[in-house]
């Protein structure tokens, strides 16, 4: 009994954990004091910014590298084996390449088992073109779609409230506009083809350089 009391008196309790608020303004702990546990619970698919993923992965790896590696697999896991968080996984894979390239090279096969074999060329593509290449491409597509729709004019018919596209130009001007649009589209396709070929050549050169340097 004396030993129990002595151990109790000498026990050092952990300090208070930092608290914060959820999206619904409910009180919550900001950390569990275990970086791996924080990584598991606080990385939310399609929500957590890539900077936060990298930061929490850094802390988790410093705490327990093996557990952190398993958590990366859990990020990509599909068919009820994980979170199916593609973007979070690719952020983690890029982080691995930058900080522990051998761990990435030795585990690419395992990553493919949890996700897809197509993840491997995707990782390589992002290494060559930059980690935000898909985000940039998506923004460019949305921008092009927005420009294409900006020329459509809609008018409200009096009384019924039905929106209807109304031609403003004469039939002759319309034919001219269509011909110009077709010519511009053809020219853009030719330019896009040239750019694709140039990108393929540039990517091949990058791949050869990376293979020789890594």
Coordinates of C-alpha atoms in Angstrom, one line a residue:
X1 CA 0.0 0.0 0.0
X2 CA 2.8 2.4 0.9
X3 CA 4.4 1.7 -2.5
X4 CA 1.1 2.4 -4.3
X5 CA 0.8 5.7 -2.5
X6 CA 4.4 6.6 -3.2
X7 CA 4.0 5.9 -6.9
X8 CA 0.8 7.9 -7.0
X9 CA 2.4 10.9 -5.4
X10 CA 5.4 10.8 -7.8
X11 CA 3.2 10.5 -10.9
X12 CA 3.5 13.5 -13.2
X13 CA 0.3 14.3 -15.0
X14 CA 0.5 15.6 -18.6
X15 CA -0.2 19.3 -19.2
X16 CA -3.5 20.4 -20.5
X17 CA -4.1 19.8 -24.1
X18 CA -4.9 22.8 -26.3
X19 CA -8.6 23.2 -27.1
X20 CA -10.4 24.8 -29.9
X21 CA -13.8 24.8 -31.7
X22 CA -15.2 22.6 -34.5
X23 CA -17.0 24.0 -37.5
X24 CA -20.2 23.8 -35.5
X25 CA -18.6 25.8 -32.7
X26 CA -18.4 22.9 -30.4
X27 CA -15.5 22.6 -28.0
X28 CA -12.8 20.1 -28.9
X29 CA -9.2 19.2 -28.4
X30 CA -6.9 20.4 -31.1
X31 CA -4.5 17.5 -30.6
X32 CA -4.5 14.1 -28.9
X33 CA -0.8 14.5 -28.0
X34 CA -0.1 11.6 -30.4
X35 CA 1.0 12.9 -33.9
X36 CA 0.0 9.6 -35.6
X37 CA -3.5 9.7 -34.1
X38 CA -3.8 13.3 -35.1
X39 CA -2.9 12.4 -38.7
X40 CA -5.5 9.6 -38.8
X41 CA -8.4 11.7 -37.5
X42 CA -7.6 15.2 -38.8
X43 CA -6.8 14.4 -42.4
X44 CA -10.2 14.7 -44.1
X45 CA -10.5 13.6 -47.8
X46 CA -11.0 16.5 -50.3
X47 CA -11.0 19.0 -47.4
X48 CA -7.6 19.1 -45.7
X49 CA -5.1 21.5 -47.5
X50 CA -1.9 19.9 -48.8
X51 CA 0.2 22.0 -46.5
X52 CA -1.6 20.6 -43.5
X53 CA -1.2 17.1 -44.8
X54 CA 2.6 17.6 -45.1
X55 CA 2.9 19.2 -41.7
X56 CA 1.0 16.5 -39.9
X57 CA 2.9 13.8 -41.8
X58 CA 6.2 15.4 -40.7
X59 CA 5.1 15.2 -37.1
X60 CA 3.8 11.6 -37.4
X61 CA 7.0 10.4 -39.1
X62 CA 9.1 11.9 -36.4
X63 CA 6.9 10.1 -33.8
X64 CA 6.8 6.7 -35.5
X65 CA 8.0 6.2 -39.1
X66 CA 6.4 2.8 -39.5
X67 CA 3.0 3.9 -38.3
X68 CA 3.2 7.0 -40.5
X69 CA 3.9 4.8 -43.5
X70 CA 0.9 2.7 -42.7
X71 CA -1.2 5.8 -42.4
X72 CA -0.1 6.9 -45.9
X73 CA -1.4 3.5 -47.2
X74 CA -4.6 4.1 -45.3
X75 CA -5.0 7.5 -47.1
X76 CA -5.1 5.8 -50.5
X77 CA -6.9 2.6 -49.5
X78 CA -9.9 1.8 -51.6
X79 CA -12.7 -0.8 -51.2
X80 CA -13.1 -0.2 -47.4
X81 CA -9.3 -0.5 -46.8
X82 CA -8.9 3.2 -46.2
X83 CA -10.0 6.8 -46.9
X84 CA -9.7 6.8 -50.7
X85 CA -8.1 10.2 -50.4
X86 CA -6.2 10.5 -53.7
X87 CA -5.0 14.1 -53.3
X88 CA -3.9 13.5 -49.7
X89 CA -2.1 10.4 -50.8
X90 CA -0.2 12.1 -53.6
X91 CA 0.8 14.9 -51.3
X92 CA 2.1 12.3 -48.9
X93 CA 4.0 10.5 -51.7
X94 CA 5.6 13.8 -52.8
X95 CA 6.6 14.4 -49.2
X96 CA 8.2 11.0 -49.0
X97 CA 10.1 11.6 -52.2
X98 CA 11.5 14.9 -50.8
X99 CA 12.4 13.6 -47.4
X100 CA 12.7 9.8 -47.6
X101 CA 13.1 8.8 -51.2
X102 CA 14.2 5.3 -50.4
X103 CA 11.1 4.6 -48.4
X104 CA 9.0 5.7 -51.4
X105 CA 11.0 3.5 -53.8
X106 CA 10.7 0.5 -51.6
X107 CA 7.0 0.8 -51.0
X108 CA 5.6 1.8 -54.4
X109 CA 4.4 -1.7 -54.9
X110 CA 2.5 -1.7 -51.6
X111 CA 0.9 1.6 -52.4
X112 CA -0.3 0.2 -55.7
X113 CA -1.9 -2.7 -53.8
X114 CA -3.9 -0.3 -51.6
X115 CA -4.8 2.0 -54.5
X116 CA -4.2 1.5 -58.2
X117 CA -1.2 0.7 -60.4
X118 CA -2.1 4.0 -62.2
X119 CA -1.0 5.8 -59.1
X120 CA 2.7 5.1 -59.9
X121 CA 2.8 7.1 -63.2
X122 CA 0.7 9.8 -61.6
X123 CA 3.3 10.2 -58.8
X124 CA 6.0 10.4 -61.5
X125 CA 4.0 12.9 -63.5
X126 CA 3.5 15.2 -60.4
X127 CA 7.2 14.9 -59.6
X128 CA 8.1 16.1 -63.1
X129 CA 5.4 18.8 -63.5
X130 CA 4.9 19.9 -59.9
X131 CA 2.6 18.8 -57.1
X132 CA -0.2 21.2 -58.1
X133 CA -0.2 20.4 -61.8
X134 CA -3.7 18.8 -61.6
X135 CA -5.1 21.7 -59.7
X136 CA -3.7 24.2 -62.2
X137 CA -5.1 22.1 -65.1
X138 CA -8.6 22.1 -63.5
X139 CA -8.6 25.8 -63.0
X140 CA -7.5 26.3 -66.7
X141 CA -10.4 24.1 -67.9
X142 CA -12.9 25.9 -65.8
X143 CA -11.6 29.2 -67.1
X144 CA -11.9 28.1 -70.7
X145 CA -15.5 26.9 -70.1
X146 CA -16.3 30.2 -68.5
X147 CA -15.0 32.2 -71.5
X148 CA -17.0 30.0 -73.9
X149 CA -20.3 30.7 -72.1
X150 CA -19.7 34.4 -71.7
X151 CA -20.8 35.1 -75.3
X152 CA -24.3 33.7 -74.8
X153 CA -27.1 36.3 -74.2
X154 CA -30.4 35.5 -72.7
X155 CA -33.5 37.6 -72.8
X156 CA -36.7 37.4 -70.7
X157 CA -39.9 37.2 -72.6
X158 CA -42.5 39.6 -71.2
X159 CA -45.3 38.0 -69.3
X160 CA -44.2 34.3 -69.2
X161 CA -40.8 34.7 -67.6
X162 CA -39.3 32.1 -69.9
X163 CA -35.6 32.7 -70.7
X164 CA -34.8 32.3 -74.3
X165 CA -31.6 32.8 -76.4
X166 CA -32.2 35.4 -79.0
X167 CA -30.2 36.1 -82.1
X168 CA -28.9 39.7 -82.2
X169 CA -27.0 39.6 -85.4
X170 CA -28.2 39.1 -88.9
X171 CA -27.9 35.8 -90.7
X172 CA -25.0 37.0 -92.8
X173 CA -23.0 38.1 -89.7
X174 CA -23.9 34.8 -88.0
X175 CA -22.3 32.8 -90.9
X176 CA -19.2 35.0 -90.7
X177 CA -19.0 34.4 -87.0
X178 CA -19.4 30.7 -87.3
X179 CA -16.7 30.5 -90.0
X180 CA -14.3 32.5 -87.8
X181 CA -15.0 30.3 -84.9
X182 CA -14.3 27.2 -86.9
X183 CA -11.1 28.6 -88.2
X184 CA -10.1 29.6 -84.7
X185 CA -11.0 26.2 -83.3
X186 CA -8.9 24.5 -86.0
X187 CA -5.9 26.7 -85.3
X188 CA -6.2 26.1 -81.6
X189 CA -6.3 22.3 -82.1
X190 CA -3.2 22.5 -84.2
X191 CA -1.4 24.6 -81.6
X192 CA -2.6 22.2 -78.9
X193 CA -1.2 19.2 -80.8
X194 CA 2.2 20.9 -81.2
X195 CA 2.2 21.8 -77.4
X196 CA 1.4 18.2 -76.5
X197 CA 4.2 16.9 -78.6
X198 CA 6.6 19.4 -77.1
X199 CA 5.4 18.4 -73.6
X200 CA 6.0 14.8 -74.3
X201 CA 9.5 15.5 -75.5
X202 CA 10.2 17.7 -72.5
X203 CA 8.8 15.2 -70.1
X204 CA 10.9 12.4 -71.6
X205 CA 14.0 14.6 -71.1
X206 CA 13.0 15.3 -67.5
X207 CA 12.5 11.6 -66.9
X208 CA 15.9 10.7 -68.3
X209 CA 17.5 13.5 -66.2
X210 CA 15.7 12.3 -63.1
X211 CA 16.6 8.7 -63.7
X212 CA 20.3 9.7 -64.1
X213 CA 20.3 11.8 -60.9
X214 CA 18.2 9.8 -58.5

